[in-house]
PDB file of C-alpha atoms in Angstrom:
ATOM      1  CA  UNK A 970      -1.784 292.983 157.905  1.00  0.00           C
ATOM      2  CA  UNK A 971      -4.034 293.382 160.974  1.00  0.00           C
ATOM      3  CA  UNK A 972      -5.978 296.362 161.393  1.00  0.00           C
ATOM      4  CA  UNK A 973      -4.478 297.856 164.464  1.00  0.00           C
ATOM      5  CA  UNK A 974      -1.208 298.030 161.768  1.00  0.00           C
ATOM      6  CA  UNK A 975      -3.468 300.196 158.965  1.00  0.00           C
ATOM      7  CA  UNK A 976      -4.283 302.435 161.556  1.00  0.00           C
ATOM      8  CA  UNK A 977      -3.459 306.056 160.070  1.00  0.00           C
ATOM      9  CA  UNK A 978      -0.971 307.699 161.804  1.00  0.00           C
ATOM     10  CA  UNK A 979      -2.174 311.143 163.546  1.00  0.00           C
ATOM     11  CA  UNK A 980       0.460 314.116 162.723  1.00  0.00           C
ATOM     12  CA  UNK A 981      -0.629 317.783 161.761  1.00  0.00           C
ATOM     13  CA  UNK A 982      -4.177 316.658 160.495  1.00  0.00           C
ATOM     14  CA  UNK A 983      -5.548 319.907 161.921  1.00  0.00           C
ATOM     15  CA  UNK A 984      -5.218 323.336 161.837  1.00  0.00           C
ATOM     16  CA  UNK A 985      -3.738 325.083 164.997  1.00  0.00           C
ATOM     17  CA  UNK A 986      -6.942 325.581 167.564  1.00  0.00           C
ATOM     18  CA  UNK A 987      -8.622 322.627 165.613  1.00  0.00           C
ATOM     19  CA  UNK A 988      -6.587 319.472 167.645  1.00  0.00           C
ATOM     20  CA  UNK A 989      -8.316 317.702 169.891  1.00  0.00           C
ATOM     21  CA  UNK A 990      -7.884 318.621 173.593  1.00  0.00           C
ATOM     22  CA  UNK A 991      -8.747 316.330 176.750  1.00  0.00           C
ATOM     23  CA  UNK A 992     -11.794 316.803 178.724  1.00  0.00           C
ATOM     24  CA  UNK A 993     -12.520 318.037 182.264  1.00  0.00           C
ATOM     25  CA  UNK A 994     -13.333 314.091 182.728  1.00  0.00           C
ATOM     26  CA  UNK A 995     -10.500 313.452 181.151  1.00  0.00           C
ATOM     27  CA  UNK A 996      -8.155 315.368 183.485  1.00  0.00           C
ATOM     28  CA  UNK A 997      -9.952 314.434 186.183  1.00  0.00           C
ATOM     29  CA  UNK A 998      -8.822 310.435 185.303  1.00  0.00           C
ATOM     30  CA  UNK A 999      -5.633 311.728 184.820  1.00  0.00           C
ATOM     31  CA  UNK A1000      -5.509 313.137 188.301  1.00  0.00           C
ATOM     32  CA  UNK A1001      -7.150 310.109 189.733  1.00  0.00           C
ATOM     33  CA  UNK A1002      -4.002 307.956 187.897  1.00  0.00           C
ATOM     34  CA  UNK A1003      -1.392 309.900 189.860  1.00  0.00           C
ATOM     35  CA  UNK A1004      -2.644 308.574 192.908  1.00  0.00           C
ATOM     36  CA  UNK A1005      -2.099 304.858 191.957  1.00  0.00           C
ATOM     37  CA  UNK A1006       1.490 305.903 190.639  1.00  0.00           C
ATOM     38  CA  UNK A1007       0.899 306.910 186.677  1.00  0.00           C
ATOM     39  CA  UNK A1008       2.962 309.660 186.081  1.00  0.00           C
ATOM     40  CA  UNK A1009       0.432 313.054 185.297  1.00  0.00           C
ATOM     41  CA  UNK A1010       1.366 313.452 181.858  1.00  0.00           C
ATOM     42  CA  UNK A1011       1.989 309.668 180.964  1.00  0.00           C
ATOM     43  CA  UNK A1012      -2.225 309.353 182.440  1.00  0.00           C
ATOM     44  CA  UNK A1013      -2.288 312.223 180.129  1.00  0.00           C
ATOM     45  CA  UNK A1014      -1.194 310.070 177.310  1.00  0.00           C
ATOM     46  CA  UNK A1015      -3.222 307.264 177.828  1.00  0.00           C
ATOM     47  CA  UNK A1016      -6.308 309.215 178.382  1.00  0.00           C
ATOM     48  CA  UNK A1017      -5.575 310.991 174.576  1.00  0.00           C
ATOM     49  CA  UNK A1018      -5.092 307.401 173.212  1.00  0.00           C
ATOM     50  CA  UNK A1019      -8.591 306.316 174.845  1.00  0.00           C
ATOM     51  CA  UNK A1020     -10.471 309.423 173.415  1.00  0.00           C
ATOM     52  CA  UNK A1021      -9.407 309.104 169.948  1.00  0.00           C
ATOM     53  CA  UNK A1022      -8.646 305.666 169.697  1.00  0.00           C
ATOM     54  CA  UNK A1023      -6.557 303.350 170.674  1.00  0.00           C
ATOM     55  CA  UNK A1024      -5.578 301.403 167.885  1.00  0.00           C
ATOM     56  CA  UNK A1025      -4.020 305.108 166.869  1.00  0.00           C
ATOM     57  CA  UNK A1026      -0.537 305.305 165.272  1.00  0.00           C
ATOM     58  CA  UNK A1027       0.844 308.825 166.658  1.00  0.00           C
ATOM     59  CA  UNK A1028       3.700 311.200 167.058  1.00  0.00           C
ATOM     60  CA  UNK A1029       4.611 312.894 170.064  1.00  0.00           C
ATOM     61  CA  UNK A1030       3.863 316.226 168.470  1.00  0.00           C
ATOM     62  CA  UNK A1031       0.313 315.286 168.376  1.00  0.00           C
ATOM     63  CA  UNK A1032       0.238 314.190 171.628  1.00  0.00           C
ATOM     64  CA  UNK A1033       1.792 317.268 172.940  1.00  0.00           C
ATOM     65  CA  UNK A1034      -0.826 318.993 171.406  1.00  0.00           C
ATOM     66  CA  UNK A1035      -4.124 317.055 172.502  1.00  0.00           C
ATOM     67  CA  UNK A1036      -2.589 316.742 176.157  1.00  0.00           C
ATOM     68  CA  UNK A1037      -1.106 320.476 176.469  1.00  0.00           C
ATOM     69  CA  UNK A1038       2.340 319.449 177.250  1.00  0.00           C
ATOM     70  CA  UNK A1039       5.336 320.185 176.159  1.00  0.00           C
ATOM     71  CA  UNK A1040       8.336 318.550 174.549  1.00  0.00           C
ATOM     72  CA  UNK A1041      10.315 317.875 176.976  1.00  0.00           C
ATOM     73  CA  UNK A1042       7.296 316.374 179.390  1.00  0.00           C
ATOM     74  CA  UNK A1043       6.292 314.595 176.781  1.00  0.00           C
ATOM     75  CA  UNK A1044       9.623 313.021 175.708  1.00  0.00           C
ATOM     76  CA  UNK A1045       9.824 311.577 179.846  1.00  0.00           C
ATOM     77  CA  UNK A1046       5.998 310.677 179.819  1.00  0.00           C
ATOM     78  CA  UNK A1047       6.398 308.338 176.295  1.00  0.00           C
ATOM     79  CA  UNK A1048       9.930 307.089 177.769  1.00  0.00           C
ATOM     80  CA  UNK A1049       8.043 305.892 180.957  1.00  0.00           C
ATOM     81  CA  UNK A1050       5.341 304.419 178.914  1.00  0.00           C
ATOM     82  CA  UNK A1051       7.429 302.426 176.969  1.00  0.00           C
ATOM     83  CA  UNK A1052       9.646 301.180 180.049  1.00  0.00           C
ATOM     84  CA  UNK A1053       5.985 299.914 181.228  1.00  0.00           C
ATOM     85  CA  UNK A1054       5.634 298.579 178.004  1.00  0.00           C
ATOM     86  CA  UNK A1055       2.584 299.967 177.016  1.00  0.00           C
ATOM     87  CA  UNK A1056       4.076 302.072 174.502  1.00  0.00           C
ATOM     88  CA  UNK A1057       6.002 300.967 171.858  1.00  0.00           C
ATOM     89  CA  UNK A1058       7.850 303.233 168.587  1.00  0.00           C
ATOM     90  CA  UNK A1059       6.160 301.011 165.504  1.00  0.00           C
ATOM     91  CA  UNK A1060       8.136 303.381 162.653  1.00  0.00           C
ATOM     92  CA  UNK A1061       9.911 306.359 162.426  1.00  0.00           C
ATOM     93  CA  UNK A1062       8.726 308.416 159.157  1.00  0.00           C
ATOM     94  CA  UNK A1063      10.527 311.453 157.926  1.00  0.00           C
ATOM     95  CA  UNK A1064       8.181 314.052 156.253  1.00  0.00           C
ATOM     96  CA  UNK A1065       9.285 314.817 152.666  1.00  0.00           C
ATOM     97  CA  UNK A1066      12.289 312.729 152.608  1.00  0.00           C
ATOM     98  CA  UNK A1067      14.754 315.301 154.526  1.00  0.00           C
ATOM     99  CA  UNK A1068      15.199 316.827 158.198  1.00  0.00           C
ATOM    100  CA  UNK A1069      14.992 314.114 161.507  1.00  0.00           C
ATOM    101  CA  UNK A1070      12.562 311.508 161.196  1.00  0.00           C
ATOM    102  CA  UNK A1071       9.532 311.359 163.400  1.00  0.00           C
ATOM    103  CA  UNK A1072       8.925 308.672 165.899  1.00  0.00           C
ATOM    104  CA  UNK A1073       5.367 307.159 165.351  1.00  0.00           C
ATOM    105  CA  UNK A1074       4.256 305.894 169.130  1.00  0.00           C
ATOM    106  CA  UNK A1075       1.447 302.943 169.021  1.00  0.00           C
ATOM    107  CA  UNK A1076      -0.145 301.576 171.866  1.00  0.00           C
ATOM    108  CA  UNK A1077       0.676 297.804 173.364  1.00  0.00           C
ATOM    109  CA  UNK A1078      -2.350 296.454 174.674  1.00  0.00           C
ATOM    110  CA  UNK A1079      -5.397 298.524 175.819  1.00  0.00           C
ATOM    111  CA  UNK A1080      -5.748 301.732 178.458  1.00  0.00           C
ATOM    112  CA  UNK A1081      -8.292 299.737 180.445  1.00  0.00           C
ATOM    113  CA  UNK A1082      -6.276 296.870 181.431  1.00  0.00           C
ATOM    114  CA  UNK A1083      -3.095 298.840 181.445  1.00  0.00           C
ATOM    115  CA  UNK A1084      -4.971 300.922 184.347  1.00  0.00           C
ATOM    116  CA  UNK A1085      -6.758 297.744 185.822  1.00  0.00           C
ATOM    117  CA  UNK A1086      -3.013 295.863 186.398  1.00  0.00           C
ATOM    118  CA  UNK A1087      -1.766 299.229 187.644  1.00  0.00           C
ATOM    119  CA  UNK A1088      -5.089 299.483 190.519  1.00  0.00           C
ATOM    120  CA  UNK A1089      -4.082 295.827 191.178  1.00  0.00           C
ATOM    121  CA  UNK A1090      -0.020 296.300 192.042  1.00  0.00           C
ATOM    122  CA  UNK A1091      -1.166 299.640 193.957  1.00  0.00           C
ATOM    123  CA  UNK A1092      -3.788 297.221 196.222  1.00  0.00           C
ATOM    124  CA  UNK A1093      -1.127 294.980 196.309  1.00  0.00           C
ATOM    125  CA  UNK A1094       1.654 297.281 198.098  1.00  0.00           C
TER     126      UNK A1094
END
């Protein structure tokens, strides 16, 4: 098993007003991705991936959360993502056994050359 696989998955592992939140660099990244033709809230996904780590093994409730979006922003910004293919659903876990499982989102390959071929095909149009 590699270690990107053990990674633990991130899902209600703080207390409301405890989850990590984005910084004003952060947003400001995000902004700067919309210009080369990232969607604002899929930037804002990759940015949360890249400041808690990318080898992270997440749910979309978490990411809603850190990024301050909400479900249904999310839902379009993870479906983009994984059209790119830089998102992909590893598992889906239910919690406790019962109710609709949860999708657990991993990343493909790394923010940094994700954003360095997206700079490229934007210089390249």
């Amino acid at each position: 098993m590699t270690e990107a696989a053990s990674a633990p998955v991130q899902h209600r592992m703080c207390q409301p007003g405890q989850w990590p939140q984005l910084t004003e660099q952060d947003r400001a990244i995000v902004r700067e991705l919309g210009q080369i033709g990232i969607p604002r809230h899929a930037a804002a996904v990759l940015m949360a991936f890249r400041q808690n780590g990318q080898d992270l093994r997440v749910t979309s409730r978490w990411l809603e959360h850190v990024t301050d979006s909400q479900q249904p922003e999310m839902s379009m910004a993870l479906a983009w993502l994984q059209k790119e293919g830089q998102v992909k659903v590893e598992k889906q876990m239910s919690e406790g056994g019962k109710g609709r499982p949860l999708k657990v989102f991993a990343l493909t390959r790394s923010v940094e050359g994700y954003v360095r071929l997206k700079i490229y095909e934007y210089r390249q149009q």
